[in-house]
């Protein structure tokens, strides 16, 4: 039987001032009805370019297709080459016969239109029905994707919904015309493990109901094991290998596939150095038993060394409703009466779903958000009693690595200037030459090069930008660093590099870390202790392996059960 979609010998080049980039190199794959095919690989491997080519969403120029065809056969008999369809013919196919769920729902949804109007627009474009019927169908789809109170969400704007709810609106928009093929481009990358699990179940459930074909793009092989029937592994614009998911996990043949499987933290003991892709491609596997490969916790938290930071009855409330005279009458308790201690030299993992208060708590510890009540003691100094100008001297000792490195770097400053800026502000190095030497040293410590000094943030990959902000945090030689979801949106191979780097730097500089994440497998790997947060409160605290393997709280058990573990290797 003719496949629903066949890509044959497809090659694509991008032209730029610097030369020609071969984005796709003679790739071939197919998708059948009722089948989920996963496209797996790092950023830059060609996954998204392949999916965008199917819908002709890549502008030409700069793109040029040098060979190949993309054949679509909806009814099993009539075959059309999508690359040869004009833009008017493609308008009838996009959203109707082939739909796509994009990676970031907030940028994919129109902020000035209600969620209901945006889904209705797609229905009215492709179906000859009245507005009333389209509205009812939209509400019905909101029910199918399990949104709470569908009629109310119809009239809400994207900014009024959580990340998981926005993703469900995107799924409803993609599914509302019942397409034959659904393309999912990293639809769960930045979501909590619990929300991710429900989204994956939802996509699989809807796919089975309508017998549609699905292309599921991801860099996480754990997610692939949860949903896909077959996997296509891409590397540098080529297909490294493709087979059933069971075969790929049980017996990978390409070194790159072996690397992707091996570098997931869930497959490693705490303290074991994570292998990276280059170890496999260079045919020189990392020796995890060498002394340099071992990661030794800096503090024995069973014996509870000296306290570096403590929070006492800390609360942060945000006003949600006021009277006509401006008096607050309702609050969101983002952090609710929290008390804990952080010991010198340890890595304390702070884990929980989005909205649990972990980022608010992290920023409050540094007085970036003002606490409502409670005390924060750092080295015995009460930070809550300090005025802003008094905090300035302490700032060089406490640093934060934000979740999105691109938005936390000034696009108009070179990365050398960005890393040197804290040194200027705190006047710790006097001359320009000394600062440049220090920046060069820091760049080399985070596995970048001296020639990167004069480049701008947009010239780096996501993993490189994350290393840049880590170097900036280290510029003042702090003793305390908060890492806020610093590896959440990274490819699993780049994530392994950053986690190894954090452990190496911690060992060298001896700083203390609060590592915030929604991924318990990553937190368990890097932390000495774990603190689980839920609805502004601490659910439980304990040694990393105890929390991960013997959780006491029902909420922690739910987080762990939601981790896509796949097949361990």
XYZ file of C-alpha atoms in Angstrom:
569
model
C 0.000 0.000 0.000
C 1.197 3.514 -0.863
C 2.573 5.351 2.216
C 0.746 8.467 3.397
C 3.962 10.474 2.951
C 7.188 9.582 1.164
C 10.306 11.758 1.156
C 12.727 10.561 -1.542
C 16.359 11.662 -1.944
C 15.659 15.171 -0.626
C 18.571 17.639 -0.586
C 18.357 21.284 0.517
C 20.953 24.064 0.553
C 20.908 27.466 2.238
C 22.788 30.299 0.558
C 24.440 32.994 2.702
C 27.254 35.529 2.398
C 29.560 33.067 4.112
C 28.788 30.343 1.553
C 26.465 27.386 0.951
C 25.181 25.248 3.843
C 24.015 21.714 3.027
C 21.047 21.464 5.442
C 19.639 18.192 4.049
C 21.701 15.586 2.201
C 19.779 13.051 0.145
C 17.343 11.938 2.873
C 14.583 9.343 2.350
C 11.825 8.292 4.759
C 8.126 7.414 4.785
C 5.097 7.620 7.078
C 2.071 5.308 6.924
C -1.473 6.000 8.100
C -1.962 5.136 11.757
C 1.787 5.299 12.424
C 3.909 7.616 14.589
C 7.387 8.191 13.165
C 9.864 10.051 15.375
C 12.536 12.334 13.902
C 15.374 12.399 16.429
C 18.564 14.427 16.600
C 20.317 17.490 18.000
C 19.561 21.080 17.046
C 20.949 21.614 13.553
C 20.550 17.977 12.520
C 17.845 18.834 9.973
C 14.689 17.675 11.795
C 12.738 20.940 11.658
C 13.977 21.771 8.145
C 12.575 18.427 6.978
C 9.169 19.070 8.551
C 8.956 22.669 7.283
C 9.808 21.445 3.773
C 6.730 19.202 3.793
C 4.488 22.272 4.121
C 6.677 24.540 1.942
C 7.295 26.862 4.888
C 10.947 27.548 4.031
C 11.422 30.677 1.889
C 13.272 30.278 -1.388
C 15.732 32.025 -1.553
C 17.747 31.472 0.618
C 16.663 27.809 0.422
C 17.196 25.740 -2.729
C 16.026 22.148 -3.244
C 18.744 20.495 -5.325
C 17.115 17.059 -5.547
C 14.256 14.893 -4.341
C 10.486 14.846 -3.993
C 7.919 14.832 -1.179
C 4.975 12.622 -2.165
C 1.653 12.882 -0.307
C -1.079 10.283 -0.822
C -4.143 10.996 1.320
C -6.619 8.544 -0.269
C -4.240 5.689 -1.059
C -4.318 6.242 -4.829
C -3.783 9.905 -5.811
C -0.160 10.949 -5.330
C 0.934 14.598 -5.333
C 4.437 16.047 -5.095
C 4.178 18.762 -2.447
C 7.309 20.516 -3.721
C 5.583 21.123 -7.072
C 2.346 22.586 -5.661
C 1.859 26.341 -5.953
C 1.137 28.466 -2.890
C -2.640 28.508 -3.497
C -2.771 24.710 -3.643
C -0.658 24.526 -0.483
C -3.127 26.789 1.355
C -5.760 24.083 0.935
C -3.364 21.436 2.277
C -1.902 23.318 5.243
C -4.033 22.927 8.375
C -6.556 20.848 6.453
C -4.813 17.705 5.194
C -1.443 18.249 6.867
C -1.291 20.149 10.179
C 1.596 21.164 12.428
C 2.048 21.771 16.154
C 4.977 24.143 16.673
C 7.533 24.005 19.487
C 6.674 27.252 21.279
C 2.907 27.833 21.616
C 3.252 31.376 22.966
C 4.970 32.599 19.793
C 2.704 30.483 17.567
C -0.542 31.874 19.005
C -1.686 35.409 18.166
C -1.596 37.421 21.432
C -4.383 39.813 20.336
C -6.944 37.122 19.424
C -8.788 34.844 21.841
C -7.894 31.154 21.765
C -11.381 30.315 20.483
C -11.195 32.783 17.581
C -7.845 31.354 16.459
C -9.166 27.785 16.268
C -12.415 28.992 14.649
C -10.399 30.773 11.964
C -8.890 27.476 10.811
C -12.281 25.724 10.794
C -14.001 28.501 8.812
C -11.136 28.601 6.300
C -11.415 24.915 5.400
C -15.061 24.034 6.143
C -18.253 25.525 4.712
C -20.139 25.960 7.978
C -21.619 28.866 9.943
C -19.814 30.763 12.706
C -22.135 29.241 15.320
C -21.267 25.722 14.130
C -17.552 26.583 14.041
C -17.755 27.904 17.611
C -19.440 24.720 18.821
C -16.848 22.572 17.038
C -14.072 24.628 18.667
C -15.554 24.092 22.135
C -15.927 20.374 21.344
C -12.237 20.197 20.414
C -11.290 22.010 23.602
C -13.160 19.239 25.439
C -11.359 16.534 23.436
C -7.955 17.951 24.355
C -9.109 18.019 27.980
C -8.959 21.749 28.640
C -10.759 22.768 31.844
C -13.954 24.798 31.254
C -13.761 24.863 27.416
C -16.466 27.552 27.050
C -14.482 29.930 29.300
C -11.157 29.205 27.580
C -12.785 30.014 24.231
C -12.846 33.682 25.322
C -9.408 33.768 26.962
C -6.200 35.123 25.455
C -2.998 33.029 25.239
C -1.255 34.919 28.084
C -4.076 33.856 30.429
C -3.256 30.148 30.027
C -0.448 27.965 31.376
C 2.177 26.435 29.069
C 0.425 23.066 29.017
C -2.960 24.672 28.293
C -1.507 26.718 25.418
C -0.033 23.541 23.962
C -3.479 21.908 24.117
C -4.992 24.866 22.252
C -2.334 24.320 19.565
C -3.254 20.627 19.384
C -6.956 21.534 19.042
C -6.080 24.003 16.260
C -4.023 21.368 14.426
C -6.650 18.624 14.836
C -9.851 20.605 14.216
C -9.928 19.869 10.460
C -9.030 16.193 11.057
C -5.804 16.101 8.987
C -4.390 12.914 7.516
C -0.878 13.847 8.696
C 0.112 15.668 11.884
C 3.612 17.112 12.361
C 4.623 17.730 16.002
C 7.780 19.858 16.294
C 9.198 19.431 19.829
C 5.700 19.910 21.357
C 6.759 18.954 24.909
C 10.381 20.193 25.182
C 9.835 22.976 27.742
C 6.950 21.346 29.637
C 6.931 19.704 33.081
C 7.273 15.931 33.081
C 3.681 15.585 34.338
C 2.246 17.948 31.702
C 4.479 16.317 29.085
C 3.063 12.907 29.962
C -0.551 14.069 29.530
C 0.275 15.819 26.206
C 1.988 12.673 24.876
C -0.962 10.515 25.935
C -3.361 12.992 24.324
C -1.532 13.028 20.969
C -1.380 9.222 20.901
C -5.063 8.926 21.847
C -6.208 11.376 19.138
C -3.928 9.704 16.588
C -5.469 6.305 17.291
C -9.014 7.669 17.114
C -8.526 9.233 13.669
C -5.939 6.758 12.259
C -3.732 9.624 11.110
C -0.006 9.525 10.484
C 2.222 11.505 12.845
C 5.760 12.864 12.471
C 7.014 13.533 16.002
C 10.159 15.668 16.166
C 12.208 15.488 19.368
C 15.755 15.262 20.717
C 14.696 13.084 23.678
C 14.852 9.337 23.045
C 12.885 8.757 26.255
C 9.903 10.553 24.674
C 10.389 8.517 21.485
C 10.020 5.284 23.466
C 6.745 6.569 24.946
C 4.933 7.399 21.697
C 6.622 6.296 18.462
C 6.406 3.150 16.333
C 9.488 3.900 14.242
C 12.420 6.279 14.722
C 14.524 8.158 12.168
C 17.805 9.405 13.676
C 19.252 12.482 11.922
C 22.793 13.814 12.183
C 24.190 16.843 10.315
C 21.491 16.787 7.624
C 21.710 13.050 6.976
C 19.805 10.015 8.220
C 22.122 8.076 10.519
C 19.698 5.167 10.884
C 15.994 4.343 10.927
C 14.163 1.333 12.309
C 11.475 0.330 14.794
C 11.826 2.008 18.191
C 12.353 -1.366 19.843
C 15.239 -2.198 17.487
C 16.818 1.282 17.800
C 16.841 1.038 21.606
C 17.889 -2.608 21.804
C 20.578 -2.582 19.120
C 21.594 0.865 17.785
C 24.078 0.611 14.920
C 25.281 4.191 14.393
C 27.722 5.726 16.938
C 25.584 8.889 17.094
C 22.469 6.913 18.125
C 24.521 5.105 20.763
C 25.685 8.504 22.051
C 22.135 9.895 22.285
C 21.039 6.862 24.292
C 24.096 6.832 26.545
C 24.208 10.502 27.572
C 20.734 10.632 29.195
C 21.165 11.207 32.967
C 18.431 8.667 33.715
C 20.836 5.939 32.518
C 23.632 6.926 34.916
C 24.421 6.761 38.604
C 24.776 9.989 40.512
C 28.415 11.092 40.349
C 29.211 9.190 37.140
C 30.561 11.361 34.324
C 28.125 11.615 31.395
C 29.486 10.506 28.013
C 29.215 13.044 25.179
C 28.663 12.585 21.448
C 32.319 13.170 20.523
C 33.334 10.208 22.724
C 31.380 7.896 20.425
C 32.049 9.556 17.056
C 35.793 9.640 17.737
C 35.615 5.968 18.766
C 37.199 6.851 22.105
C 34.638 6.047 24.810
C 35.011 7.995 28.049
C 36.458 5.995 30.908
C 34.022 6.578 33.759
C 36.260 4.722 36.173
C 39.170 7.167 35.965
C 39.735 9.550 38.818
C 39.161 12.575 36.524
C 35.828 11.114 35.424
C 34.491 10.806 38.951
C 32.391 13.573 40.440
C 32.783 13.707 44.191
C 30.146 15.640 46.171
C 31.828 18.666 47.762
C 29.947 18.307 51.012
C 28.917 15.277 53.019
C 25.344 16.346 53.625
C 24.691 13.372 55.890
C 27.012 15.027 58.427
C 25.518 18.479 57.675
C 28.437 20.862 57.349
C 28.291 24.583 57.971
C 25.202 26.436 56.763
C 25.786 28.945 53.947
C 22.184 30.096 53.459
C 18.962 29.570 55.367
C 15.384 30.622 54.698
C 13.131 31.047 57.724
C 9.330 31.107 57.303
C 9.737 32.701 53.877
C 6.596 33.762 51.997
C 6.040 35.584 48.706
C 2.463 36.608 47.912
C 1.325 38.327 44.734
C -1.833 40.433 44.740
C -4.451 39.085 42.304
C -7.444 41.269 43.209
C -7.951 44.761 44.652
C -10.899 46.855 45.774
C -11.843 50.078 43.946
C -9.662 51.947 46.447
C -6.694 49.722 45.687
C -6.760 47.567 48.824
C -5.572 43.979 48.112
C -8.267 41.365 48.815
C -6.901 38.244 47.089
C -3.397 36.795 46.737
C -1.470 34.052 44.970
C 0.808 32.376 47.505
C 3.777 31.663 45.201
C 5.962 30.779 48.216
C 4.097 29.881 51.392
C 5.936 29.731 54.743
C 9.059 27.896 53.501
C 12.044 27.070 55.726
C 15.219 25.220 54.683
C 19.025 25.360 54.773
C 21.753 25.167 52.129
C 25.145 23.816 53.231
C 28.508 25.041 51.982
C 29.806 23.143 48.943
C 26.639 21.149 48.268
C 24.308 21.080 45.261
C 20.703 21.365 46.426
C 18.172 20.362 43.778
C 14.861 22.245 43.810
C 12.241 20.409 41.783
C 8.552 20.789 40.993
C 6.046 21.547 38.254
C 5.658 24.946 36.573
C 3.786 27.271 38.912
C 4.946 25.500 42.085
C 7.008 28.548 43.138
C 10.560 27.266 42.592
C 11.722 30.113 40.314
C 10.072 32.699 42.600
C 11.849 31.128 45.575
C 15.209 31.131 43.772
C 14.937 34.799 42.833
C 13.699 35.753 46.292
C 16.826 34.203 47.852
C 18.838 36.796 45.897
C 16.342 39.601 46.673
C 15.488 39.923 42.953
C 11.904 39.482 44.228
C 11.039 40.986 47.589
C 9.733 38.543 50.236
C 6.363 39.209 51.852
C 7.411 37.721 55.196
C 10.320 35.727 56.615
C 14.103 35.948 56.741
C 16.968 35.025 54.416
C 20.296 34.541 56.179
C 23.459 34.332 54.039
C 26.659 33.609 55.978
C 24.791 34.822 59.055
C 23.821 38.145 57.410
C 20.099 38.921 57.253
C 19.553 39.856 53.581
C 15.938 40.863 54.182
C 17.029 43.724 56.460
C 19.537 45.134 53.956
C 18.728 48.140 51.786
C 19.309 47.844 48.046
C 22.559 49.831 48.075
C 23.841 47.652 50.956
C 23.139 44.533 48.880
C 25.429 45.757 46.102
C 28.584 44.521 47.873
C 27.023 41.073 48.375
C 25.952 40.731 44.721
C 29.400 39.628 43.573
C 29.213 36.660 45.954
C 25.827 35.370 44.742
C 24.974 34.791 41.080
C 22.171 33.302 38.971
C 22.126 31.434 35.649
C 18.762 32.070 34.003
C 16.701 29.556 32.021
C 16.871 31.359 28.669
C 20.452 32.483 27.974
C 19.480 34.395 24.827
C 17.099 36.755 26.637
C 19.570 37.237 29.512
C 22.367 38.366 27.171
C 22.353 41.835 25.636
C 22.166 41.290 21.828
C 24.158 44.515 21.281
C 27.107 43.445 23.419
C 29.777 40.983 22.333
C 30.039 38.038 24.687
C 33.466 39.247 25.806
C 31.949 42.567 26.900
C 29.024 40.773 28.574
C 31.336 38.589 30.680
C 33.633 41.549 31.520
C 30.742 43.840 32.549
C 30.310 42.436 36.117
C 34.049 42.977 36.690
C 33.691 46.641 35.714
C 30.607 47.138 37.901
C 32.285 45.651 40.980
C 35.739 47.070 40.139
C 37.559 43.846 40.900
C 40.021 44.101 37.965
C 41.407 47.521 37.137
C 42.757 47.412 33.586
C 41.082 46.514 30.292
C 43.863 44.076 29.372
C 43.576 42.186 32.680
C 39.797 41.924 32.227
C 40.231 40.592 28.684
C 42.762 37.998 29.913
C 40.325 36.933 32.656
C 37.428 36.639 30.149
C 39.608 34.563 27.797
C 40.486 32.265 30.690
C 36.802 31.866 31.602
C 35.826 31.151 27.976
C 38.393 28.359 27.838
C 37.116 26.951 31.135
C 33.612 26.592 29.627
C 35.029 24.942 26.475
C 34.836 28.014 24.220
C 37.752 29.731 22.478
C 39.516 33.094 22.779
C 38.413 34.063 19.251
C 34.774 33.969 20.443
C 35.422 37.128 22.503
C 34.170 39.550 19.826
C 31.173 37.545 18.631
C 27.553 38.396 19.453
C 25.003 36.107 21.200
C 23.074 35.311 17.981
C 26.229 33.746 16.511
C 26.167 30.888 19.043
C 24.066 27.760 19.519
C 21.789 27.338 22.551
C 24.315 25.149 24.356
C 27.139 27.619 23.692
C 25.023 30.532 24.988
C 24.325 28.563 28.152
C 28.077 28.137 28.668
C 28.555 31.885 28.112
C 26.117 32.799 30.912
C 27.810 30.255 33.187
C 31.149 31.974 32.428
C 29.568 35.346 33.223
C 28.263 34.011 36.544
C 31.785 32.802 37.404
C 33.442 36.125 36.482
C 33.210 37.421 40.068
C 34.280 34.105 41.638
C 30.991 33.699 43.594
C 30.516 31.249 46.436
C 26.789 30.704 45.716
C 25.065 30.157 42.321
C 21.418 29.517 41.469
C 20.869 27.611 38.205
C 17.259 28.225 37.132
C 16.183 25.553 34.590
C 19.597 26.016 32.969
C 19.476 22.778 30.918
C 15.709 22.338 30.402
C 15.507 23.377 26.728
C 18.856 21.877 25.622
C 19.408 18.814 23.460
C 20.169 15.750 25.544
C 23.768 15.623 24.223
C 24.377 19.348 24.897
C 22.688 18.917 28.285
C 25.252 16.231 29.148
C 28.099 18.628 28.271
C 26.658 21.418 30.445
C 26.022 19.080 33.412
C 29.603 17.770 33.175
C 30.855 21.355 32.954
C 28.890 22.458 36.048
C 30.288 19.556 38.047
C 33.855 20.212 36.855
C 33.645 23.936 37.668
C 32.064 23.234 41.059
C 34.919 20.901 41.867
C 37.495 23.518 40.779
C 35.958 26.663 42.319
C 34.157 25.089 45.312
C 30.939 27.105 45.000
C 27.526 26.075 46.338
C 24.628 25.490 43.919
C 20.837 25.563 44.096
C 19.814 23.720 40.925
C 16.199 24.414 39.895
C 14.470 22.081 37.431
C 11.219 20.270 36.703
C 13.144 17.157 35.592
C 13.793 14.873 38.550
C 16.156 12.591 36.589
C 18.514 15.541 35.923
C 18.177 16.848 39.491
C 18.875 13.402 40.942
C 21.995 13.082 38.791
C 23.599 16.417 39.748
C 22.379 17.038 43.331
C 23.536 15.988 46.780
C 20.100 16.698 48.282
C 16.685 17.289 46.675
C 13.879 19.549 47.864
C 10.498 18.905 46.214
C 8.156 21.898 45.947
C 4.394 21.880 45.332
C 1.985 24.843 45.385
C 4.417 27.119 47.202
C 5.304 24.617 49.942
C 8.056 22.049 50.495
C 6.689 18.515 50.015
C 9.806 16.665 51.147
C 13.583 17.006 51.420
C 16.242 14.322 51.494
C 19.344 12.771 49.921
C 19.097 12.686 46.121
C 18.960 8.900 45.698
C 16.540 8.519 48.626
C 14.074 10.993 47.105
C 14.399 9.460 43.621
C 14.266 5.774 44.509
C 12.241 5.870 47.762
C 9.941 8.926 47.618
C 7.583 9.387 50.565
C 5.225 12.000 49.105
C 2.489 11.027 46.629
C 3.333 14.169 44.637
C 7.007 13.150 44.297
C 5.950 9.668 43.213
C 3.774 11.244 40.507
C 6.728 13.346 39.242
C 8.972 10.290 39.040
C 6.344 8.140 37.324
C 5.942 10.853 34.658
C 9.616 10.755 33.581
C 9.880 9.140 30.123
C 12.394 6.436 30.931
C 12.187 4.494 27.688
C 14.461 1.479 27.570
C 17.560 1.754 29.744
C 20.890 0.922 28.168
